[in-house]
mmCIF file of C-alpha atoms in Angstrom:
data_model
loop_
_atom_site.group_PDB
_atom_site.id
_atom_site.type_symbol
_atom_site.label_atom_id
_atom_site.label_comp_id
_atom_site.label_asym_id
_atom_site.label_seq_id
_atom_site.Cartn_x
_atom_site.Cartn_y
_atom_site.Cartn_z
ATOM 1 C CA MET A 1 22.899 26.010 -40.057
ATOM 2 C CA LYS A 2 20.170 23.111 -39.292
ATOM 3 C CA LYS A 3 21.264 22.925 -35.242
ATOM 4 C CA SER A 4 21.084 26.475 -35.478
ATOM 5 C CA MET A 5 16.532 26.824 -36.569
ATOM 6 C CA SER A 6 15.902 23.771 -34.406
ATOM 7 C CA MET A 7 17.000 26.121 -32.106
ATOM 8 C CA PHE A 8 15.498 28.230 -32.771
ATOM 9 C CA MET A 9 12.563 27.011 -33.576
ATOM 10 C CA MET A 10 13.176 25.608 -29.823
ATOM 11 C CA LEU A 11 12.346 29.234 -28.558
ATOM 12 C CA PHE A 12 9.947 29.979 -30.311
ATOM 13 C CA VAL A 13 7.539 26.719 -29.667
ATOM 14 C CA LEU A 14 8.825 28.443 -26.042
ATOM 15 C CA CYS A 15 7.283 31.428 -26.009
ATOM 16 C CA THR A 16 4.503 31.160 -28.087
ATOM 17 C CA VAL A 17 3.074 28.235 -25.801
ATOM 18 C CA THR A 18 3.141 30.574 -22.539
ATOM 19 C CA ALA A 19 4.774 33.993 -21.240
ATOM 20 C CA GLN A 20 5.019 32.512 -18.076
ATOM 21 C CA ASP A 21 7.668 29.656 -18.708
ATOM 22 C CA LYS A 22 11.087 28.429 -16.751
ATOM 23 C CA ILE A 23 14.248 26.037 -17.081
ATOM 24 C CA VAL A 24 14.704 24.567 -13.707
ATOM 25 C CA LYS A 25 18.268 22.196 -13.818
ATOM 26 C CA LEU A 26 17.779 19.033 -11.576
ATOM 27 C CA TYR A 27 21.200 18.945 -9.923
ATOM 28 C CA GLN A 28 23.694 21.318 -8.795
ATOM 29 C CA GLN A 29 25.980 18.084 -9.324
ATOM 30 C CA VAL A 30 24.905 15.473 -11.451
ATOM 31 C CA PRO A 31 24.518 12.140 -9.623
ATOM 32 C CA SER A 32 26.387 8.701 -10.843
ATOM 33 C CA SER A 33 27.748 10.787 -13.699
ATOM 34 C CA LYS A 34 31.046 10.130 -16.113
ATOM 35 C CA GLN A 35 32.788 12.669 -18.915
ATOM 36 C CA ALA A 36 32.353 11.169 -22.676
ATOM 37 C CA THR A 37 34.060 13.155 -24.878
ATOM 38 C CA GLY A 38 32.404 13.679 -27.882
ATOM 39 C CA TYR A 39 28.460 13.524 -25.575
ATOM 40 C CA ALA A 40 27.023 17.178 -26.399
ATOM 41 C CA GLU A 41 23.615 17.580 -26.335
ATOM 42 C CA SER A 42 21.728 18.711 -29.995
ATOM 43 C CA ALA A 43 18.562 18.775 -31.026
ATOM 44 C CA ASP A 44 16.959 18.782 -35.022
ATOM 45 C CA THR A 45 13.675 19.129 -35.970
ATOM 46 C CA ALA A 46 11.546 16.472 -37.687
ATOM 47 C CA ALA A 47 9.924 17.162 -41.124
ATOM 48 C CA ASP A 48 6.294 17.506 -38.727
ATOM 49 C CA GLY A 49 8.005 20.108 -37.032
ATOM 50 C CA ASN A 50 8.714 17.577 -34.032
ATOM 51 C CA ILE A 51 11.604 19.108 -31.876
ATOM 52 C CA ARG A 52 13.992 15.868 -30.862
ATOM 53 C CA ILE A 53 16.425 16.355 -28.902
ATOM 54 C CA LYS A 54 19.194 13.786 -28.002
ATOM 55 C CA ASN A 55 22.687 13.414 -25.368
ATOM 56 C CA ILE A 56 21.605 14.815 -22.773
ATOM 57 C CA THR A 57 23.722 15.357 -20.109
ATOM 58 C CA ASP A 58 22.867 17.974 -17.767
ATOM 59 C CA PRO A 59 18.580 17.277 -17.169
ATOM 60 C CA GLU A 60 16.455 19.904 -16.059
ATOM 61 C CA MET A 61 12.303 20.708 -16.282
ATOM 62 C CA ILE A 62 10.808 23.487 -18.163
ATOM 63 C CA VAL A 63 7.854 24.741 -15.655
ATOM 64 C CA PHE A 64 4.812 26.107 -17.646
ATOM 65 C CA TYR A 65 2.419 28.340 -15.915
ATOM 66 C CA PRO A 66 -1.834 28.152 -16.142
ATOM 67 C CA LYS A 67 -2.754 31.881 -16.979
ATOM 68 C CA LYS A 68 -2.754 33.992 -13.710
ATOM 69 C CA GLY A 69 -5.827 32.605 -11.128
ATOM 70 C CA LYS A 70 -6.864 30.047 -13.158
ATOM 71 C CA SER A 71 -4.357 27.377 -10.868
ATOM 72 C CA ASN A 72 -6.507 24.299 -9.101
ATOM 73 C CA GLY A 73 -2.680 23.100 -7.702
ATOM 74 C CA ALA A 74 -2.694 19.990 -9.445
ATOM 75 C CA ALA A 75 1.179 20.025 -10.561
ATOM 76 C CA VAL A 76 2.361 17.121 -13.943
ATOM 77 C CA VAL A 77 5.716 16.318 -14.198
ATOM 78 C CA ILE A 78 5.515 15.489 -17.997
ATOM 79 C CA CYS A 79 7.859 12.778 -19.552
ATOM 80 C CA PRO A 80 7.913 13.014 -23.455
ATOM 81 C CA GLY A 81 8.517 9.824 -25.061
ATOM 82 C CA GLY A 82 11.700 8.783 -27.963
ATOM 83 C CA GLY A 83 12.415 5.305 -27.197
ATOM 84 C CA TYR A 84 15.519 6.802 -24.585
ATOM 85 C CA GLY A 85 16.954 7.623 -27.486
ATOM 86 C CA ILE A 86 15.864 10.371 -27.993
ATOM 87 C CA VAL A 87 13.169 13.450 -26.513
ATOM 88 C CA SER A 88 10.767 13.991 -28.466
ATOM 89 C CA MET A 89 9.354 18.017 -27.158
ATOM 90 C CA THR A 90 7.231 19.243 -29.130
ATOM 91 C CA ASN A 91 3.707 16.405 -29.822
ATOM 92 C CA GLU A 92 5.215 15.047 -26.321
ATOM 93 C CA GLY A 93 6.001 17.830 -24.402
ATOM 94 C CA TYR A 94 4.716 21.447 -25.245
ATOM 95 C CA SER A 95 1.816 20.883 -26.850
ATOM 96 C CA ILE A 96 0.335 18.604 -23.731
ATOM 97 C CA ALA A 97 1.732 21.219 -21.214
ATOM 98 C CA GLN A 98 -0.139 24.031 -23.362
ATOM 99 C CA LYS A 99 -3.546 21.782 -22.672
ATOM 100 C CA LEU A 100 -2.784 21.513 -19.386
ATOM 101 C CA ASN A 101 -2.314 24.705 -18.718
ATOM 102 C CA GLU A 102 -5.705 25.461 -20.092
ATOM 103 C CA ASN A 103 -7.273 23.282 -17.658
ATOM 104 C CA GLY A 104 -5.738 24.935 -14.490
ATOM 105 C CA ILE A 105 -2.673 22.680 -14.103
ATOM 106 C CA THR A 106 1.170 22.889 -13.931
ATOM 107 C CA ALA A 107 3.176 21.657 -16.356
ATOM 108 C CA PHE A 108 6.520 20.519 -15.844
ATOM 109 C CA ILE A 109 8.433 19.125 -18.952
ATOM 110 C CA LEU A 110 11.590 16.582 -18.001
ATOM 111 C CA LYS A 111 13.784 16.824 -20.039
ATOM 112 C CA TYR A 112 16.033 13.702 -18.885
ATOM 113 C CA ARG A 113 19.264 12.309 -19.796
ATOM 114 C CA LEU A 114 18.672 9.228 -21.965
ATOM 115 C CA PRO A 115 20.137 5.841 -20.866
ATOM 116 C CA SER A 116 24.431 5.693 -22.174
ATOM 117 C CA ASP A 117 26.953 3.492 -20.520
ATOM 118 C CA GLY A 118 29.057 6.845 -21.807
ATOM 119 C CA ILE A 119 28.037 8.665 -19.407
ATOM 120 C CA MET A 120 26.035 6.511 -16.483
ATOM 121 C CA VAL A 121 27.692 4.793 -13.982
ATOM 122 C CA ASP A 122 25.156 3.223 -14.751
ATOM 123 C CA LYS A 123 22.288 3.331 -17.619
ATOM 124 C CA THR A 124 18.899 1.791 -15.403
ATOM 125 C CA ILE A 125 18.618 4.050 -13.328
ATOM 126 C CA GLY A 126 20.336 6.890 -14.630
ATOM 127 C CA PRO A 127 16.280 8.368 -16.630
ATOM 128 C CA LEU A 128 14.312 7.046 -13.439
ATOM 129 C CA GLN A 129 17.252 9.652 -11.080
ATOM 130 C CA ASP A 130 15.815 12.672 -12.914
ATOM 131 C CA ALA A 131 11.959 11.508 -12.992
ATOM 132 C CA GLN A 132 12.457 11.152 -8.618
ATOM 133 C CA GLN A 133 14.611 14.035 -8.607
ATOM 134 C CA ALA A 134 11.317 16.436 -10.510
ATOM 135 C CA LEU A 135 8.995 15.158 -8.637
ATOM 136 C CA LYS A 136 11.184 15.582 -5.394
ATOM 137 C CA LEU A 137 11.971 19.698 -6.832
ATOM 138 C CA VAL A 138 8.434 19.775 -6.996
ATOM 139 C CA ARG A 139 7.119 18.919 -4.047
ATOM 140 C CA GLU A 140 9.919 20.462 -1.860
ATOM 141 C CA ASN A 141 8.696 23.563 -4.522
ATOM 142 C CA ALA A 142 4.984 23.430 -4.212
ATOM 143 C CA THR A 143 4.862 26.923 -2.593
ATOM 144 C CA GLU A 144 6.927 28.718 -5.472
ATOM 145 C CA TYR A 145 5.559 27.533 -7.885
ATOM 146 C CA HIS A 146 1.780 27.994 -6.023
ATOM 147 C CA THR A 147 0.736 24.078 -6.128
ATOM 148 C CA ASP A 148 -0.222 22.138 -3.507
ATOM 149 C CA ALA A 149 2.297 19.306 -2.765
ATOM 150 C CA ASN A 150 -0.601 16.633 -2.146
ATOM 151 C CA LYS A 151 -1.845 17.001 -5.683
ATOM 152 C CA VAL A 152 1.828 15.850 -7.980
ATOM 153 C CA GLY A 153 1.436 13.405 -10.516
ATOM 154 C CA ILE A 154 3.523 12.065 -13.669
ATOM 155 C CA MET A 155 1.978 11.287 -16.877
ATOM 156 C CA GLY A 156 4.628 9.974 -19.961
ATOM 157 C CA PHE A 157 4.234 9.157 -23.317
ATOM 158 C CA SER A 158 5.980 5.660 -24.931
ATOM 159 C CA ALA A 159 9.144 5.292 -23.387
ATOM 160 C CA GLY A 160 7.870 8.529 -21.097
ATOM 161 C CA GLY A 161 5.362 5.701 -20.508
ATOM 162 C CA HIS A 162 7.853 3.447 -19.362
ATOM 163 C CA LEU A 163 9.478 6.251 -17.163
ATOM 164 C CA ALA A 164 6.577 7.435 -15.358
ATOM 165 C CA SER A 165 5.316 4.189 -14.767
ATOM 166 C CA THR A 166 8.355 3.972 -13.403
ATOM 167 C CA ALA A 167 8.795 6.415 -11.604
ATOM 168 C CA GLY A 168 5.012 4.569 -9.828
ATOM 169 C CA THR A 169 6.468 1.485 -9.330
ATOM 170 C CA HIS A 170 9.585 2.015 -8.033
ATOM 171 C CA PHE A 171 9.255 4.698 -5.455
ATOM 172 C CA ASN A 172 10.517 2.815 -2.578
ATOM 173 C CA GLN A 173 14.007 2.221 -5.059
ATOM 174 C CA VAL A 174 15.110 5.685 -4.059
ATOM 175 C CA VAL A 175 18.133 6.475 -6.487
ATOM 176 C CA ILE A 176 18.520 9.638 -5.851
ATOM 177 C CA ASP A 177 20.032 11.806 -2.237
ATOM 178 C CA ASN A 178 17.067 12.780 -0.549
ATOM 179 C CA PRO A 179 18.117 13.942 2.985
ATOM 180 C CA LYS A 180 14.552 15.428 3.596
ATOM 181 C CA ASN A 181 12.799 12.139 2.801
ATOM 182 C CA THR A 182 10.522 13.478 0.082
ATOM 183 C CA ASN A 183 7.741 11.302 -0.886
ATOM 184 C CA LEU A 184 8.735 10.247 -4.660
ATOM 185 C CA ARG A 185 5.648 8.503 -5.361
ATOM 186 C CA PRO A 186 3.502 10.002 -7.949
ATOM 187 C CA ASP A 187 -0.143 11.181 -6.241
ATOM 188 C CA PHE A 188 -1.432 9.839 -9.965
ATOM 189 C CA MET A 189 0.279 8.735 -12.824
ATOM 190 C CA VAL A 190 -1.008 9.384 -16.812
ATOM 191 C CA LEU A 191 0.520 7.041 -19.414
ATOM 192 C CA VAL A 192 -0.535 7.131 -22.781
ATOM 193 C CA TYR A 193 -0.093 4.795 -25.211
ATOM 194 C CA PRO A 194 3.531 3.404 -23.078
ATOM 195 C CA VAL A 195 5.784 1.293 -23.168
ATOM 196 C CA ILE A 196 5.271 -1.242 -19.999
ATOM 197 C CA SER A 197 6.448 -4.719 -20.677
ATOM 198 C CA PHE A 198 10.508 -5.470 -21.473
ATOM 199 C CA GLY A 199 9.084 -8.872 -21.835
ATOM 200 C CA ASP A 200 6.881 -11.161 -24.860
ATOM 201 C CA TYR A 201 5.421 -7.787 -25.205
ATOM 202 C CA GLN A 202 8.617 -5.542 -25.212
ATOM 203 C CA HIS A 203 9.129 -2.824 -27.024
ATOM 204 C CA LYS A 204 12.693 -3.868 -28.453
ATOM 205 C CA GLY A 205 14.328 -0.634 -28.754
ATOM 206 C CA THR A 206 13.014 1.302 -25.713
ATOM 207 C CA ARG A 207 14.524 -1.904 -23.709
ATOM 208 C CA VAL A 208 17.888 -2.544 -25.830
ATOM 209 C CA HIS A 209 18.489 1.127 -23.971
ATOM 210 C CA LEU A 210 17.859 1.168 -21.008
ATOM 211 C CA ILE A 211 19.237 -2.736 -20.134
ATOM 212 C CA GLY A 212 21.093 -3.714 -22.745
ATOM 213 C CA THR A 213 20.881 -6.556 -25.432
ATOM 214 C CA THR A 214 21.559 -9.168 -23.071
ATOM 215 C CA PRO A 215 19.947 -8.184 -19.592
ATOM 216 C CA SER A 216 19.043 -11.194 -17.003
ATOM 217 C CA ALA A 217 16.130 -12.672 -16.189
ATOM 218 C CA GLU A 218 16.416 -10.426 -12.842
ATOM 219 C CA LEU A 219 16.683 -6.251 -14.443
ATOM 220 C CA VAL A 220 13.866 -7.955 -16.641
ATOM 221 C CA ASN A 221 10.987 -8.617 -14.613
ATOM 222 C CA LEU A 222 12.481 -5.524 -12.172
ATOM 223 C CA TYR A 223 11.080 -3.161 -15.347
ATOM 224 C CA SER A 224 8.352 -4.964 -16.594
ATOM 225 C CA ASN A 225 6.188 -2.917 -14.608
ATOM 226 C CA GLU A 226 3.467 -4.445 -14.389
ATOM 227 C CA LEU A 227 5.065 -7.298 -12.630
ATOM 228 C CA GLN A 228 5.811 -4.410 -9.779
ATOM 229 C CA VAL A 229 2.413 -3.496 -9.257
ATOM 230 C CA THR A 230 1.212 -3.332 -5.115
ATOM 231 C CA GLY A 231 -1.379 -2.336 -3.483
ATOM 232 C CA TYR A 232 0.569 1.011 -2.567
ATOM 233 C CA THR A 233 0.567 1.782 -6.801
ATOM 234 C CA ASN A 234 -1.290 4.674 -7.456
ATOM 235 C CA TYR A 235 -4.117 5.062 -9.812
ATOM 236 C CA ILE A 236 -2.948 4.297 -12.917
ATOM 237 C CA SER A 237 -4.881 5.552 -16.607
ATOM 238 C CA SER A 238 -3.645 4.036 -19.463
ATOM 239 C CA PRO A 239 -5.961 4.677 -23.039
ATOM 240 C CA CYS A 240 -3.264 1.528 -24.666
ATOM 241 C CA SER A 241 0.302 -0.185 -23.708
ATOM 242 C CA ARG A 242 2.398 -1.636 -25.959
#
């Protein structure tokens, strides 16, 4: 009953945010995946009404369009947070998409896979694969989405901010099939209270979920994204970080 009510609430929110939503599956075949018994997607609703999803195996984007005639061509892939343990869909997804739409921006909420040894050959790249695939699809289908392929950004909150900043600093580390050599570098990043470092100022839960309890120094440095910024990294807006 609780699960049914959660799914009902999710559909209700989807319908009330905009009448023009669209769900796009990221892959025909999910890369580097493994079968896991008893691992099934589920959703619940927190006391504050926030819908939280876990155990995602078939990642997708939920597309929200601005009102007709209001689009400015910009597109933003939204990565909700949740410590890489859940995806927090309401407060860091639907509500953000609505605000972006009000400002003429087409929004793509990314329901990404959470790192898991049970369903992934390499859990450290699973979320990044989904972020890169989302950026690729938005760019390659810009005409369909009525957006500008040169105005594609990524936005993330908390652990979603870590994912967004990983996409923005690891674009040369291509972890998906990209036969058209589509540009995977976001044109801009908006990072809201993001997890950035896995070093001294780490958020332990996020780090453990992604790279485990005893990661190598090389892996810690690789995903400490403040160490990955170069002259090719596009502008990062970071109101605060942790």
